[in-house]
């Protein structure tokens, strides 16, 4: 257990908040991507809240708790002992080992932590126990407030079929369809014909898009019925099927609702979440470019009526599918705080966590529907530790050797639970942060997102910034022409990174050449050394050869102060910068245009990796002489040793974490070798399938012994 | 040794000799055939100079390129600043008159080596570059004399010597003259040792006696696939020991950088190697009279490194990467690692702190728990001695569980090899800063630049544990035969598994927050810049070889 004091900076904030409270109570002023909410300390809620979550959402909840003067308790697994959410909390309790089933989902341990710390309420965040009615019940039994809806609402909305029935009854548009036990394939075909093709068939109990099948005719319906009923029985032990109208090219738009325990409910406008990969959201925005005020109101009112129908209290989200004619259909209701809630906070100025806490304590809503604004535009990018070049994102893990959030920019909000030095492990969600930008207009928010992504420094793990950076500048995205199929439609061959334009190529070449020259000049600057030649004139011009994407370019570079003039194929580019060679960011002005690039690596052999418009490009800069001579250098085929893992030392195999046929991610632990009482984790050098395992726990291995082969 | 050298390279040189001959017979355009009587001195100078520039002629140059290698002059041009090379002895010719060597077509101005001085990033360096296109780069008396000349001058003015080795070995036609030449170079290598930095870059064959010159220099680098170093070649090995081994396996870059520890680093090709050598050169002082160089630095000296606060795992049995510590502390994450593939349980190399070159030594918990064994001790000791000889401050990161036990180590002489590292640290008078990041157990604690060996500033991170051994082993001895081992272990951990026992005795100067380590080191180096310490007068010390 660890206790942490409130930092001086935070004390200043609290002080300021206190004084502001005297001037005007609970006013809403939205001017930037921050809450305009004033935290009223006279409104007594809880003394101490336990946050049954980790990572960014735990930190997010604690931030509001601190503003409200509430003490916080973190729970953590043993590998998270140094995590940011643990440091941020006033108290922390370890609830078990790394696997979530033994820690963050371990209700007994969490109940113990609550008793031990005397927390009066629990905020569950999202995921883990947030929609677990059992947990809510156990809290209620011990008189601890659950910051969320009551068990009835969780249960009602947690079941796909029940939630649709309730929605229908509450006059919410639902997708025409059938839910229940389907007797046989013939009945399935009959139902499908009643609804009209295309139809979607899936197990009622399956979440999201899992096991979903689309049928365009009777034949496919029979097949879909067979697969889905098998899966329903085997995976969920629940025979019920869902057959419903399949909405082609749908948008995923959701309405944030807020309801109190006194029967009041508000809709806080929509979030557009259509950009998804494998049914997971990637980029979200609020409001949506697609909704007109009437549709928005209609959706909002239906969402509120659904919330009222289940006596909902707390923050919740009603998800809709919207077709191209602005018909909208209820999808499901999430009875928790959503990942993407910050964009709603940006445009409404409300602090949703604060509202959830107030509501849980029984306070009535402070606002009327008419007081809920749409101020400006907010975009959220989910920054993940994953490789976007593989299926739009396969998880990667590692240590964040360098990490810098773009908080130097105005109107940027970063919700994260990690810091430089943190490990992204296999145990938890690989999300690094939620990057939110805000602007008076959508264009402003998007431009800010470009800048924020360019200024975001993440080293040590593969991340999806290349993909995010491309999505937000894609003409279809900019025009608002999106659907949940955006990614596969725009990148049918998979994501390949930014494709350079002729101008972009020149900008990149000029930057690399200038950086090379700046480094060369710096290498000659010995301080206070009297033995450096002063008979040599400082060079003013260079002839360089730059390789980029298998193309070779001859460049002329001349220097005047910190400005370089680069000649490429008859064009001249002026490149100026402060040429700080220590900074991971490289801010340059290229013919008057400001750009932020990142230099990921630079070596003596002239190889330079630059992140330009989100994508990493590898270049090689050589002097004209070296380039001319390099034709004589032998071609070398790199030896691939990444598929074989050998023991680097003699020792004992303590654990083997994989078996043949498993897929391992790059950097994932394969086995543990103990030598000299030290456990050494052997990790995969690439993402691949395990071909064979040649060791087992307890076995002694020698140096160089084959442990595991990958495919 | 010399015999072996001859045997190793005989076959190769005989072939070369023939090739050279034929190449000239068929090329009348070469400025080689001149008649002394009819040409003016001016013309003769010009012709000789031109001849020197093409070495063994275009065909041999093409053959050299065909092997993926650059010529001696191309290498010098890439290594040095443009137009800075000043050549010496371009007119020197070999003096052999046996076996037809006196013939005009067997005389090459400059013979089989290019020598001179030049600049690397404005700083003086002496260079010799063996020319494989002339008699396979073989070493004649004249060749050796040229090398000795620049080495003598380098000693006089105090500037490093870089040798680019690409030679078939001794010039057999010259016999003992060639052997004498080697010895002359060896002697100068030894005399220059500790006076000016000496660097060898092996860019082709280097066999037989020739290998001892690189071996005597401070750093030996190799080019992958095109260079090899051995006492005797595969043929002799086969005839003497009946072992089948390829040239690459016997003395290639991989062998010497990973197995034998003869070479300090290998590079992909000639260009890569020469460009890296330029970068490496920037870390080095010019001589033992010059201070450690300071370059312009863009990395703030007071930069905090928050990632270090959580780097050391809570469980003392878990590994972490010492390179993460080093990269994040040094300027611009720029670390030139020496011997990265050999004895990986210790990490050594050059970096800069606030612009000033420092030598970094660190135990690597990721490999064999960071223990000290024979190879890592020798690797560390040689590096420490280089730093001490050339005024380079030493920063030591300690996480060492002790010396590696076992018969292999004991029979291999871990006692005397371990003593080398101890000796090196103890003897060093340059500024010495030590940071104990975690374990500092047993004798290895003493060895790793401890306070007791005149460490100037010794820090402990909060995760440090300085003790005779780990808790389990200690408890088994202290409480032998008693029950309640677990309690005893807990007591031991409570007492010793923390920085206090060392701190209360003043064996560490402070317990520092890891994130502030860079700032502390930069400040300390500023203070220690004027450190003056001498060892007692001696003819020379007697390091346990």
Tab-separated table of N, CA and C in Angstrom, chain A residues 113-163:
chain	number	residue	atom	x	y	z
A	113	UNK	N	-10.267	-4.796	-0.507
A	113	UNK	CA	-9.608	-3.500	-0.599
A	113	UNK	C	-10.552	-2.386	-0.156
A	114	UNK	N	-11.823	-2.535	-0.508
A	114	UNK	CA	-12.814	-1.525	-0.122
A	114	UNK	C	-12.948	-1.480	1.404
A	115	UNK	N	-13.053	-2.665	1.998
A	115	UNK	CA	-13.175	-2.730	3.463
A	115	UNK	C	-11.934	-2.156	4.134
A	116	UNK	N	-10.804	-2.571	3.600
A	116	UNK	CA	-9.526	-2.184	4.199
A	116	UNK	C	-9.320	-0.668	4.173
A	117	UNK	N	-9.762	-0.029	3.098
A	117	UNK	CA	-9.502	1.407	2.960
A	117	UNK	C	-10.689	2.248	3.374
A	118	UNK	N	-11.824	1.623	3.581
A	118	UNK	CA	-13.002	2.371	3.977
A	118	UNK	C	-13.565	3.243	2.871
A	119	UNK	N	-13.383	2.834	1.638
A	119	UNK	CA	-13.935	3.609	0.526
A	119	UNK	C	-15.451	3.553	0.581
A	120	UNK	N	-16.100	4.700	0.316
A	120	UNK	CA	-17.559	4.740	0.407
A	120	UNK	C	-18.221	4.429	-0.924
A	121	UNK	N	-17.433	4.547	-1.996
A	121	UNK	CA	-18.022	4.326	-3.317
A	121	UNK	C	-16.964	3.740	-4.231
A	122	UNK	N	-17.447	3.110	-5.309
A	122	UNK	CA	-16.531	2.506	-6.280
A	122	UNK	C	-16.870	3.031	-7.668
A	123	UNK	N	-15.856	3.533	-8.343
A	123	UNK	CA	-16.045	3.848	-9.760
A	123	UNK	C	-15.389	2.717	-10.551
A	124	UNK	N	-16.176	2.071	-11.426
A	124	UNK	CA	-15.613	0.900	-12.104
A	124	UNK	C	-14.902	1.207	-13.417
A	125	UNK	N	-14.934	2.471	-13.868
A	125	UNK	CA	-14.341	2.780	-15.172
A	125	UNK	C	-15.113	2.097	-16.282
A	126	UNK	N	-14.396	1.629	-17.315
A	126	UNK	CA	-15.059	0.805	-18.347
A	126	UNK	C	-14.351	-0.543	-18.402
A	127	UNK	N	-15.014	-1.513	-18.999
A	127	UNK	CA	-14.431	-2.863	-19.048
A	127	UNK	C	-14.444	-3.476	-17.652
A	128	UNK	N	-13.607	-4.470	-17.419
A	128	UNK	CA	-13.516	-5.151	-16.122
A	128	UNK	C	-14.889	-5.353	-15.477
A	129	UNK	N	-15.140	-4.722	-14.310
A	129	UNK	CA	-16.374	-4.994	-13.579
A	129	UNK	C	-17.453	-3.942	-13.815
A	130	UNK	N	-17.247	-3.106	-14.850
A	130	UNK	CA	-18.135	-1.949	-14.983
A	130	UNK	C	-19.574	-2.339	-15.315
A	131	UNK	N	-19.772	-3.453	-16.013
A	131	UNK	CA	-21.141	-3.834	-16.342
A	131	UNK	C	-21.466	-5.198	-15.741
A	132	UNK	N	-20.887	-5.443	-14.578
A	132	UNK	CA	-21.077	-6.720	-13.918
A	132	UNK	C	-22.083	-6.536	-12.787
A	133	UNK	N	-23.276	-7.112	-12.998
A	133	UNK	CA	-24.332	-6.851	-12.011
A	133	UNK	C	-24.031	-7.521	-10.675
A	134	UNK	N	-23.279	-8.621	-10.736
A	134	UNK	CA	-22.898	-9.327	-9.521
A	134	UNK	C	-22.081	-8.406	-8.605
A	135	UNK	N	-21.152	-7.696	-9.249
A	135	UNK	CA	-20.287	-6.780	-8.503
A	135	UNK	C	-21.138	-5.662	-7.883
A	136	UNK	N	-22.023	-5.118	-8.705
A	136	UNK	CA	-22.891	-4.045	-8.208
A	136	UNK	C	-23.712	-4.531	-7.016
A	137	UNK	N	-24.181	-5.783	-7.107
A	137	UNK	CA	-24.976	-6.340	-5.997
A	137	UNK	C	-24.154	-6.469	-4.723
A	138	UNK	N	-22.925	-6.991	-4.893
A	138	UNK	CA	-22.080	-7.180	-3.706
A	138	UNK	C	-21.759	-5.847	-3.044
A	139	UNK	N	-21.568	-4.819	-3.856
A	139	UNK	CA	-21.306	-3.496	-3.289
A	139	UNK	C	-22.525	-3.029	-2.497
A	140	UNK	N	-23.691	-3.201	-3.127
A	140	UNK	CA	-24.924	-2.751	-2.472
A	140	UNK	C	-25.092	-3.470	-1.133
A	141	UNK	N	-24.761	-4.761	-1.124
A	141	UNK	CA	-24.911	-5.542	0.097
A	141	UNK	C	-24.042	-5.005	1.227
A	142	UNK	N	-22.920	-4.403	0.853
A	142	UNK	CA	-22.031	-3.871	1.902
A	142	UNK	C	-22.219	-2.381	2.110
A	143	UNK	N	-23.256	-1.842	1.463
A	143	UNK	CA	-23.551	-0.418	1.652
A	143	UNK	C	-22.555	0.501	0.976
A	144	UNK	N	-21.903	0.008	-0.046
A	144	UNK	CA	-20.953	0.844	-0.793
A	144	UNK	C	-21.630	1.283	-2.089
A	145	UNK	N	-21.505	2.561	-2.388
A	145	UNK	CA	-22.165	3.055	-3.595
A	145	UNK	C	-21.406	2.623	-4.841
A	146	UNK	N	-22.164	2.217	-5.847
A	146	UNK	CA	-21.595	1.875	-7.144
A	146	UNK	C	-21.818	3.101	-8.029
A	147	UNK	N	-20.762	3.642	-8.560
A	147	UNK	CA	-20.915	4.843	-9.378
A	147	UNK	C	-21.247	4.404	-10.790
A	148	UNK	N	-22.532	4.222	-11.010
A	148	UNK	CA	-23.057	3.701	-12.258
A	148	UNK	C	-24.523	3.424	-12.031
A	149	UNK	N	-25.176	2.835	-13.019
A	149	UNK	CA	-26.605	2.576	-12.863
A	149	UNK	C	-26.854	1.434	-11.880
A	150	UNK	N	-28.116	1.231	-11.524
A	150	UNK	CA	-28.388	0.136	-10.601
A	150	UNK	C	-28.412	-1.203	-11.350
A	151	UNK	N	-28.454	-2.278	-10.576
A	151	UNK	CA	-28.310	-3.610	-11.171
A	151	UNK	C	-29.408	-3.907	-12.184
A	152	UNK	N	-30.577	-3.365	-11.956
A	152	UNK	CA	-31.682	-3.636	-12.873
A	152	UNK	C	-31.333	-3.148	-14.280
A	153	UNK	N	-30.859	-1.926	-14.357
A	153	UNK	CA	-30.532	-1.363	-15.668
A	153	UNK	C	-29.377	-2.120	-16.305
A	154	UNK	N	-28.373	-2.485	-15.501
A	154	UNK	CA	-27.223	-3.217	-16.040
A	154	UNK	C	-27.696	-4.521	-16.656
A	155	UNK	N	-28.577	-5.194	-15.899
A	155	UNK	CA	-29.050	-6.489	-16.367
A	155	UNK	C	-29.912	-6.341	-17.618
A	156	UNK	N	-30.827	-5.378	-17.576
A	156	UNK	CA	-31.758	-5.207	-18.688
A	156	UNK	C	-31.023	-4.855	-19.969
A	157	UNK	N	-30.049	-3.989	-19.862
A	157	UNK	CA	-29.353	-3.531	-21.062
A	157	UNK	C	-28.219	-4.478	-21.460
A	158	UNK	N	-27.854	-5.347	-20.528
A	158	UNK	CA	-26.759	-6.263	-20.825
A	158	UNK	C	-27.177	-7.399	-21.738
A	159	UNK	N	-28.472	-7.640	-21.827
A	159	UNK	CA	-28.956	-8.733	-22.664
A	159	UNK	C	-29.491	-8.148	-23.962
A	160	UNK	N	-28.973	-8.643	-25.073
A	160	UNK	CA	-29.304	-8.055	-26.377
A	160	UNK	C	-30.797	-8.131	-26.675
A	161	UNK	N	-31.381	-9.278	-26.350
A	161	UNK	CA	-32.787	-9.456	-26.702
A	161	UNK	C	-33.683	-8.665	-25.774
A	162	UNK	N	-33.377	-8.748	-24.481
A	162	UNK	CA	-34.207	-8.014	-23.526
A	162	UNK	C	-34.127	-6.519	-23.788
A	163	UNK	N	-32.911	-6.053	-24.092
A	163	UNK	CA	-32.751	-4.611	-24.299
A	163	UNK	C	-33.554	-4.158	-25.515
